Each structure stands twice: as C-alpha cells, then as structure tokens.
Short mmCIF file of C-alpha atoms in Angstrom, two decimals:
data_model
loop_
_atom_site.label_atom_id
_atom_site.label_comp_id
_atom_site.label_asym_id
_atom_site.label_seq_id
_atom_site.Cartn_x
_atom_site.Cartn_y
_atom_site.Cartn_z
CA MET O 1 114.44 221.92 56.68
CA ASP O 2 118.15 221.59 55.94
CA ARG O 3 119.31 221.19 52.34
CA ARG O 4 122.49 220.29 50.55
CA ALA O 5 123.02 220.37 46.80
CA PHE O 6 125.12 217.67 45.16
CA ALA O 7 126.37 216.67 41.71
CA LEU O 8 127.70 213.23 40.81
CA ASP O 9 129.43 212.25 37.59
CA LEU O 10 128.24 209.08 35.90
CA SER O 11 130.71 206.31 35.21
CA HIS O 12 129.43 206.27 31.61
CA PRO O 13 127.09 208.63 29.71
CA LEU O 14 123.44 207.61 29.95
CA ALA O 15 120.94 207.96 27.10
CA THR O 16 117.56 209.24 28.32
CA ALA O 17 114.32 210.28 26.63
CA THR O 18 115.49 213.89 26.58
CA GLY O 19 119.12 213.31 25.59
CA THR O 20 122.37 211.92 26.94
CA ILE O 21 123.44 212.90 30.47
CA SER O 22 126.82 212.55 32.13
CA ARG O 23 125.98 213.56 35.70
CA ARG O 24 123.16 213.51 38.24
CA GLU O 25 122.34 216.60 40.26
CA GLY O 26 119.94 217.13 43.09
CA ASP O 27 119.37 218.11 46.70
CA LEU O 28 119.39 216.24 49.97
CA VAL O 29 116.92 217.40 52.61
CA ARG O 30 116.88 216.78 56.35
CA ILE O 31 114.17 217.37 58.89
CA GLU O 32 114.46 217.12 62.67
CA ALA O 33 111.59 216.79 65.13
CA ASP O 34 111.01 215.10 68.49
CA GLY O 35 114.72 214.39 68.72
CA VAL O 36 114.88 212.35 65.51
CA ARG O 37 116.12 213.18 62.04
CA GLY O 38 114.96 212.18 58.61
CA VAL O 39 116.87 212.42 55.34
CA GLY O 40 115.46 212.43 51.83
CA GLU O 41 116.80 212.89 48.30
CA ALA O 42 115.52 214.80 45.29
CA THR O 43 117.36 213.90 42.08
CA PRO O 44 115.15 215.01 39.19
CA LEU O 45 115.40 213.52 35.72
CA PRO O 46 113.58 215.54 33.05
CA GLY O 47 111.30 213.33 31.02
CA TRP O 48 110.47 211.50 34.23
CA THR O 49 110.20 214.33 36.76
CA GLU O 50 110.33 218.09 36.95
CA SER O 51 113.53 219.91 35.98
CA LEU O 52 116.29 220.59 38.50
CA ALA O 53 115.31 224.26 38.58
CA ASP O 54 111.64 223.46 39.22
CA CYS O 55 112.60 220.91 41.86
CA ARG O 56 114.67 223.44 43.74
CA ALA O 57 111.98 226.08 43.36
CA ALA O 58 109.45 223.75 44.97
CA LEU O 59 111.82 223.00 47.84
CA ASP O 60 112.45 226.74 48.26
CA VAL O 61 108.72 227.32 48.76
CA ILE O 62 108.54 224.80 51.61
CA ALA O 63 111.92 225.58 53.13
CA ASP O 64 110.30 226.62 56.43
CA ALA O 65 107.97 223.62 56.65
CA ASP O 66 107.18 222.49 60.19
CA ALA O 67 109.13 219.27 60.70
CA SER O 68 106.88 218.21 63.58
CA ALA O 69 103.82 218.52 61.34
CA LEU O 70 105.49 216.33 58.71
CA LEU O 71 106.40 213.70 61.29
CA ASP O 72 102.88 213.75 62.74
CA ALA O 73 101.38 213.34 59.27
CA ALA O 74 103.60 210.34 58.57
CA ALA O 75 102.71 208.80 61.93
CA ALA O 76 98.99 209.22 61.20
CA SER O 77 99.25 207.19 57.99
CA PRO O 78 102.66 205.75 57.07
CA ARG O 79 101.33 204.43 53.75
CA GLU O 80 100.13 207.94 52.87
CA PRO O 81 102.63 209.98 54.86
CA LEU O 82 101.80 213.40 53.41
CA ALA O 83 98.02 212.97 53.30
CA ALA O 84 97.58 214.89 56.55
CA ALA O 85 100.45 217.31 55.98
CA PRO O 86 99.66 221.03 55.68
CA THR O 87 98.58 222.10 52.19
CA THR O 88 101.27 224.75 52.34
CA VAL O 89 103.68 221.83 52.00
CA THR O 90 101.80 219.48 49.70
CA THR O 91 100.47 221.95 47.12
CA PRO O 92 103.92 223.17 45.94
CA LEU O 93 104.90 219.50 45.52
CA ASP O 94 101.94 218.51 43.36
CA ASP O 95 103.86 218.93 40.09
CA ALA O 96 107.31 218.19 41.50
CA PRO O 97 107.63 214.42 42.11
CA ALA O 98 111.38 214.51 42.82
CA ALA O 99 110.96 217.26 45.42
CA ARG O 100 108.01 215.37 46.87
CA HIS O 101 110.14 212.21 46.99
CA ALA O 102 112.67 214.01 49.18
CA VAL O 103 110.06 215.29 51.62
CA GLU O 104 108.12 212.03 51.84
CA SER O 105 111.35 210.05 52.29
CA ALA O 106 112.56 212.36 55.04
CA ALA O 107 109.24 212.10 56.89
CA LEU O 108 109.23 208.30 56.67
CA ASP O 109 112.88 208.10 57.68
CA ALA O 110 112.18 210.19 60.77
CA LEU O 111 109.11 208.12 61.63
CA GLY O 112 111.00 204.87 61.22
CA ARG O 113 113.78 206.10 63.47
CA ARG O 114 111.33 207.29 66.12
CA GLU O 115 109.52 203.95 66.08
CA GLU O 116 112.75 201.97 65.62
CA ARG O 117 111.38 200.25 62.52
CA PRO O 118 112.88 200.05 59.03
CA LEU O 119 111.08 201.90 56.26
CA ALA O 120 109.96 198.64 54.63
CA ALA O 121 108.12 197.68 57.83
CA LEU O 122 106.15 200.94 57.68
CA LEU O 123 104.87 199.93 54.24
CA ASP O 124 104.24 196.20 54.78
CA ASP O 125 103.76 194.02 57.85
CA ASP O 126 106.16 191.33 56.67
CA PRO O 127 108.83 192.79 54.39
CA ALA O 128 111.63 190.75 52.89
CA ASP O 129 115.16 191.02 54.26
CA HIS O 130 116.71 191.10 50.80
CA VAL O 131 115.63 191.97 47.27
CA PRO O 132 116.71 190.07 44.12
CA VAL O 133 118.13 192.37 41.47
CA ASN O 134 119.00 192.13 37.80
CA ALA O 135 122.24 192.97 36.07
CA THR O 136 121.92 195.31 33.10
CA ILE O 137 123.88 194.62 29.92
CA GLY O 138 124.22 197.42 27.41
CA ASP O 139 124.20 197.33 23.63
CA ALA O 140 127.32 195.63 22.27
CA SER O 141 128.44 192.97 19.84
CA PRO O 142 127.17 189.41 20.43
CA GLU O 143 130.58 188.43 21.78
CA GLU O 144 130.76 191.37 24.18
CA THR O 145 127.17 190.83 25.26
CA VAL O 146 127.85 187.19 26.09
CA ALA O 147 131.02 188.08 27.98
CA ALA O 148 129.11 190.61 30.08
CA ALA O 149 126.35 188.06 30.74
CA ILE O 150 128.82 185.43 31.90
CA ASP O 151 130.55 187.96 34.16
CA ALA O 152 127.21 188.87 35.72
CA VAL O 153 126.24 185.25 36.32
CA ASP O 154 129.67 184.57 37.81
CA ALA O 155 129.05 187.51 40.17
CA GLY O 156 125.87 185.83 41.41
CA PHE O 157 123.14 187.40 39.27
CA ASP O 158 120.41 185.06 38.10
CA CYS O 159 118.51 187.72 36.16
CA LEU O 160 119.92 189.70 33.23
CA LYS O 161 118.39 192.66 31.40
CA VAL O 162 119.84 193.13 27.93
CA LYS O 163 119.42 196.42 26.12
CA VAL O 164 118.06 195.99 22.59
CA GLY O 165 116.75 198.24 19.85
CA ALA O 166 119.89 200.19 19.03
CA GLY O 167 120.60 198.03 15.96
CA ASP O 168 118.44 195.89 13.74
CA LEU O 169 116.29 193.12 15.15
CA ASP O 170 118.31 190.27 13.63
CA ARG O 171 121.36 191.49 15.52
CA ASP O 172 119.42 191.61 18.78
CA VAL O 173 118.03 188.12 18.22
CA THR O 174 121.57 186.86 17.67
CA ARG O 175 122.73 188.54 20.88
CA LEU O 176 119.87 187.18 23.00
CA ARG O 177 120.14 183.69 21.56
CA ALA O 178 123.87 183.69 22.32
CA VAL O 179 123.21 184.86 25.88
CA ARG O 180 120.60 182.16 26.43
CA GLU O 181 122.95 179.48 25.14
CA ALA O 182 125.78 180.79 27.33
CA VAL O 183 123.90 181.12 30.63
CA GLY O 184 121.47 178.20 30.29
CA PRO O 185 117.77 177.95 31.11
CA ASP O 186 117.93 178.75 34.83
CA VAL O 187 118.96 182.40 34.42
CA ALA O 188 116.13 184.83 33.71
CA VAL O 189 116.80 186.98 30.63
CA ARG O 190 114.93 190.18 29.89
CA ALA O 191 115.17 192.58 26.97
CA ASP O 192 114.65 196.36 27.10
CA ALA O 193 113.97 198.18 23.83
CA ASN O 194 113.34 201.63 25.35
CA GLY O 195 110.49 202.22 22.91
CA ALA O 196 112.66 201.77 19.82
CA TRP O 197 110.38 199.66 17.64
CA ASP O 198 107.28 200.04 15.53
CA ARG O 199 104.43 197.55 15.88
CA GLU O 200 105.58 195.26 13.09
CA THR O 201 109.09 194.97 14.50
CA ALA O 202 107.79 194.46 18.03
CA GLU O 203 105.45 191.68 16.92
CA GLU O 204 108.30 189.92 15.15
CA ALA O 205 110.50 190.35 18.22
CA VAL O 206 107.92 188.86 20.57
CA GLU O 207 107.38 185.87 18.29
CA THR O 208 111.11 185.14 18.21
CA PHE O 209 111.84 185.99 21.85
CA ALA O 210 109.14 183.56 22.99
CA THR O 211 111.33 180.72 21.71
CA LEU O 212 114.18 181.95 23.92
CA GLY O 213 112.21 181.87 27.17
CA LEU O 214 112.50 185.57 27.93
CA ASP O 215 111.24 186.74 31.31
CA TYR O 216 109.79 189.88 29.78
CA LEU O 217 110.23 192.47 27.03
CA GLU O 218 110.37 196.01 28.37
CA GLN O 219 108.96 199.01 26.51
CA PRO O 220 109.03 197.61 22.98
CA LEU O 221 106.91 200.45 21.53
CA PRO O 222 106.75 204.23 21.97
CA ALA O 223 105.47 205.31 25.36
CA ASP O 224 102.04 206.47 24.24
CA ASP O 225 101.09 203.33 22.28
CA LEU O 226 98.85 201.63 24.83
CA SER O 227 96.81 199.62 22.33
CA GLY O 228 99.96 198.39 20.63
CA HIS O 229 101.40 197.17 23.90
CA ALA O 230 98.11 195.55 24.87
CA ALA O 231 98.10 193.64 21.57
CA LEU O 232 101.56 192.18 22.33
CA ARG O 233 100.40 190.49 25.52
CA GLY O 234 99.60 186.80 25.64
CA ARG O 235 102.08 185.84 22.93
CA GLY O 236 104.61 184.02 25.06
CA VAL O 237 106.61 186.95 26.49
CA ASP O 238 105.38 189.29 29.21
CA THR O 239 105.21 192.98 28.33
CA ALA O 240 106.74 195.42 30.82
CA LEU O 241 106.16 199.17 30.69
CA ASP O 242 108.56 201.79 31.99
CA GLU O 243 108.65 205.05 29.99
CA THR O 244 104.88 204.80 29.43
CA LEU O 245 104.29 205.52 33.12
CA ALA O 246 105.89 208.94 32.75
CA THR O 247 103.99 209.77 29.58
CA VAL O 248 100.54 208.23 30.04
CA GLY O 249 100.25 207.37 33.71
CA VAL O 250 99.44 204.32 35.77
CA ASP O 251 95.65 204.59 35.68
CA ASP O 252 95.49 204.60 31.89
CA VAL O 253 97.96 201.72 31.62
CA LEU O 254 95.90 199.53 33.95
CA ALA O 255 92.63 200.53 32.30
CA ALA O 256 94.01 199.59 28.88
CA ALA O 257 95.37 196.24 30.13
CA ALA O 258 98.58 197.24 28.38
CA ALA O 259 101.15 195.53 30.61
CA ASP O 260 102.02 192.36 32.48
CA VAL O 261 104.70 194.21 34.46
CA LEU O 262 105.08 197.82 35.63
CA VAL O 263 108.56 199.24 36.21
CA LEU O 264 108.23 201.66 39.13
CA LYS O 265 110.62 204.51 39.89
CA PRO O 266 109.94 206.03 43.33
CA MET O 267 111.66 209.30 42.36
CA ALA O 268 109.31 209.72 39.39
CA LEU O 269 106.22 208.65 41.34
CA GLY O 270 106.71 211.11 44.17
CA GLY O 271 108.10 209.03 47.01
CA PRO O 272 108.55 205.57 48.50
CA ALA O 273 105.01 205.31 49.86
CA ARG O 274 103.50 206.50 46.59
CA ALA O 275 105.52 203.92 44.68
CA HIS O 276 104.41 201.19 47.06
CA ALA O 277 100.78 202.28 46.64
CA VAL O 278 101.14 201.89 42.87
CA ALA O 279 102.70 198.46 43.40
CA ARG O 280 99.67 197.41 45.46
CA ARG O 281 97.26 198.71 42.83
CA ALA O 282 99.16 196.86 40.12
CA ARG O 283 99.00 193.59 42.03
CA GLU O 284 95.26 194.02 42.57
CA ALA O 285 94.93 194.38 38.78
CA GLY O 286 96.97 191.23 38.15
CA VAL O 287 100.07 193.14 37.04
CA ASP O 288 103.50 192.51 38.58
CA PRO O 289 105.48 195.49 39.88
CA VAL O 290 109.25 195.75 39.82
CA VAL O 291 111.16 198.63 41.39
CA THR O 292 114.06 200.54 39.88
CA THR O 293 115.76 203.92 40.20
CA THR O 294 116.41 206.97 38.08
CA VAL O 295 120.15 206.45 38.74
CA ASP O 296 119.88 208.02 42.18
CA ALA O 297 122.40 208.59 44.93
CA ALA O 298 122.65 206.30 47.95
CA PRO O 299 119.79 207.74 50.07
CA ALA O 300 117.13 207.37 47.36
CA ARG O 301 118.55 204.06 46.15
CA THR O 302 118.36 202.66 49.68
CA ALA O 303 114.79 203.89 50.08
CA ALA O 304 113.88 202.16 46.81
CA VAL O 305 115.22 198.88 48.21
CA HIS O 306 112.75 199.25 51.09
CA VAL O 307 109.92 199.78 48.61
CA ALA O 308 110.82 196.58 46.77
CA ALA O 309 111.18 194.66 50.04
CA ALA O 310 107.62 195.66 50.93
CA VAL O 311 106.26 193.99 47.76
CA PRO O 312 105.64 190.30 48.50
CA ASP O 313 107.51 187.89 46.21
CA VAL O 314 108.80 190.73 44.05
CA ARG O 315 110.51 189.82 40.79
CA PRO O 316 114.17 190.84 40.41
CA CYS O 317 114.36 194.62 40.48
CA GLY O 318 116.54 197.21 38.77
CA LEU O 319 118.31 198.36 41.93
CA ALA O 320 121.90 197.47 41.02
CA THR O 321 122.48 201.01 39.74
CA GLY O 322 125.09 202.33 42.15
CA ASP O 323 127.94 201.45 39.79
CA ALA O 324 126.45 203.84 37.22
CA LEU O 325 127.87 206.64 39.40
CA GLU O 326 131.55 207.53 39.40
CA THR O 327 131.22 208.59 43.05
CA ASP O 328 128.39 208.79 45.57
CA VAL O 329 127.34 211.08 48.40
CA ALA O 330 127.95 208.33 50.97
CA PRO O 331 128.95 204.68 51.23
CA ASP O 332 126.16 202.37 50.12
CA PRO O 333 124.45 200.83 53.18
CA ALA O 334 122.81 198.20 50.95
CA PRO O 335 125.41 197.01 48.42
CA VAL O 336 124.64 194.35 45.85
CA THR O 337 125.88 190.92 46.90
CA ALA O 338 125.49 187.81 44.73
CA GLY O 339 122.57 189.19 42.77
CA ALA O 340 120.61 190.54 45.73
CA VAL O 341 120.48 193.67 47.87
CA PRO O 342 120.11 193.36 51.65
CA VAL O 343 117.49 195.57 53.23
CA SER O 344 119.02 197.89 55.78
CA ASP O 345 117.79 196.87 59.22
CA GLY O 346 118.69 200.23 60.72
CA PRO O 347 115.60 202.21 61.67
CA GLY O 348 114.10 204.33 58.92
CA VAL O 349 116.01 204.24 55.64
CA ALA O 350 119.41 203.34 57.07
CA GLY O 351 119.67 204.60 60.62
CA ASP O 352 122.07 207.54 60.86
CA ALA O 353 124.05 206.55 57.74
CA PHE O 354 123.29 209.85 55.97
CA ASP O 355 123.20 212.30 58.87
CA ASP O 356 126.75 213.51 58.36
CA LEU O 357 126.02 214.69 54.82
CA PHE O 358 124.83 218.05 56.15
#
C-alpha cells in the first residue's frame, strides 16, 4: 500500500466542535492488484473521526496489507467491501473511520476500474448522473447575507444553507426573512445552528422559521439532546441532524425518531459504502439522507459525490466544499456547475485522475 501525506490550507478558518482549524491534513493511499489501481483518502477531523496521529498509526499497522485480498473482498460484496477482508486489516480500522475510509475507497476504486463501472454504480443499480448541491452562507449582517444569497442564486444554486446561532435569534430571523424576500419562494432555504440553542430558543426558532418556508433546520440543539430534537419535529420545519451522528450514533437517532433528515459524512462514517448503507437504513426508517464532506480533498470529495448519486432522488447535498480549500491535491474532476455536481463517469472514483499523486 502506497501512501502520501498532504496538508492543505483553508481559504478561511473553519470553526469545528473542537476549535477553529486553518488547514486539513491527511494521507492518500493507493493499492494495486490485478493490473488496476485504487486511490483513497484519509483526512481525519477530531470530533468527527480519530486524530491525525491515530489515523496514521492505523494505516501504519496495515501498511503491508494484501491488495489482492482487498480487491477480492470488494468484488465479493461491493456494498460491504471490507466484510470479507482479512481481520488483520479490518480490526486496526475499527476505531479509525478516516483510515477506514481511505482503505474502503481504494478498494472500491480498484474494483470499479477493473469492472469499468463508476463507484456510484457499485452502490446502486441506477445512480444519478449529477447531484444537486447547496451553497453555504456564513454568519454576517443581513445585508451581507442577502448579497451572498443573491450571488449564489445567480451562480445557479437553488438551495441555500444559512449559518445561524452565532448571534441572537431576532438577528437570525431578520437575516432569513431578508433572504427569503430576496430569492423568492422557489429557492430552498435551510438554516444550520450547529447546536447553538437551548430548547426554548429552538422552539421559538422553529415556530418563526415555519412561516418562512424553510427546507430544514440543522442541528438546532446540542448533539446529545435526542428528546429535544424529537420534540421539534412536526412543527412545520424538518429537523436535520449532523453533529449528533458523531456523538450519539445513527442507531440511537433512528430509534429516538429524532430527525427528519440525516447529514452523512462518508469520512466520519468509515467509507463510501458505509455511508451509503446508512443512507439506505435512513430511507427505510422514513428519514431523508443528505451527503456532505468534512472539508476533504478532491479524492474523498469525488467519492462522496458517488455516494450521493447512489441515493435515489437525493435532496441537495453539502458537496460544494472545494472552495473552502486554498489549494487541492489535484484538479477537481467533478466541479460544481450551476448548483449541481456531475458524477464522474470514469471507472471507479474518477478513472486515473489521482494516480499521479504518488
């Protein structure tokens, strides 16, 4: 297994659950078997995944993994590509989702290339050829928020996610009302509070946001408040959970009926196939999945597009994250165009687009 470390500066600092970050660091991995290659990416984000040190330690343990065995395991069950892999590979990855993401992605990439099928077609029999995506608008004054919303709509986005919760609720209501008036009723508007509110504030927000026709409200309460989130449902605005999946887990969220929407990050869930499996489980429970990234580099971002394409009639996803990076490890094979991302039709993740990175 070949590896290459990388570090990418962000275009702007990013606030996370464990503090503000200004760069993304990780490892690319490459396997080669039966004359085909497969590339995967591990870009850990503490709070969501293991630490960078633990990620690299896990990859060190499996550095001599048999690439042919990984490819055979993926071929045996593309939707569970590591299920038949040797335990000497899978056990060190049990508590390292970012490292596991890299290995699973590489195995699926190699399988797709060998079978001359895109990754999305390994996960679903009839994947989409493009994925709708949302634009994200950060906290700012009402005037700046509206200007950013108009710019996004002019660029072709018909779904906007507005960050809220950094100031008081009245300010956020003013911002969202101004956005709705500016973009009209045909543009979907979402709000993301990143767990900033208490129950009283969240209830007031939902009551007001329902009058604005919001698509959904993401993570209004702290991550571990399942009953609070469940109580917000059915009040006119869908409840989406993101950070909760890292803290509580998917099973508990579904059992508590705490969400209308789950925001899925393949890097945090342990790989593209694992993320798609969660999406299928969510749909079976009557919950909509959307797919996003942990501000990943091009290989993982492209793999995430395949995951979203394999979810029938997926809602707009948070995959327009490439511009959060100052630079990237490679040109983006699936750039955002008019509010959508095309699915790479090259075999595997993106054909040989990432082979020269090693």
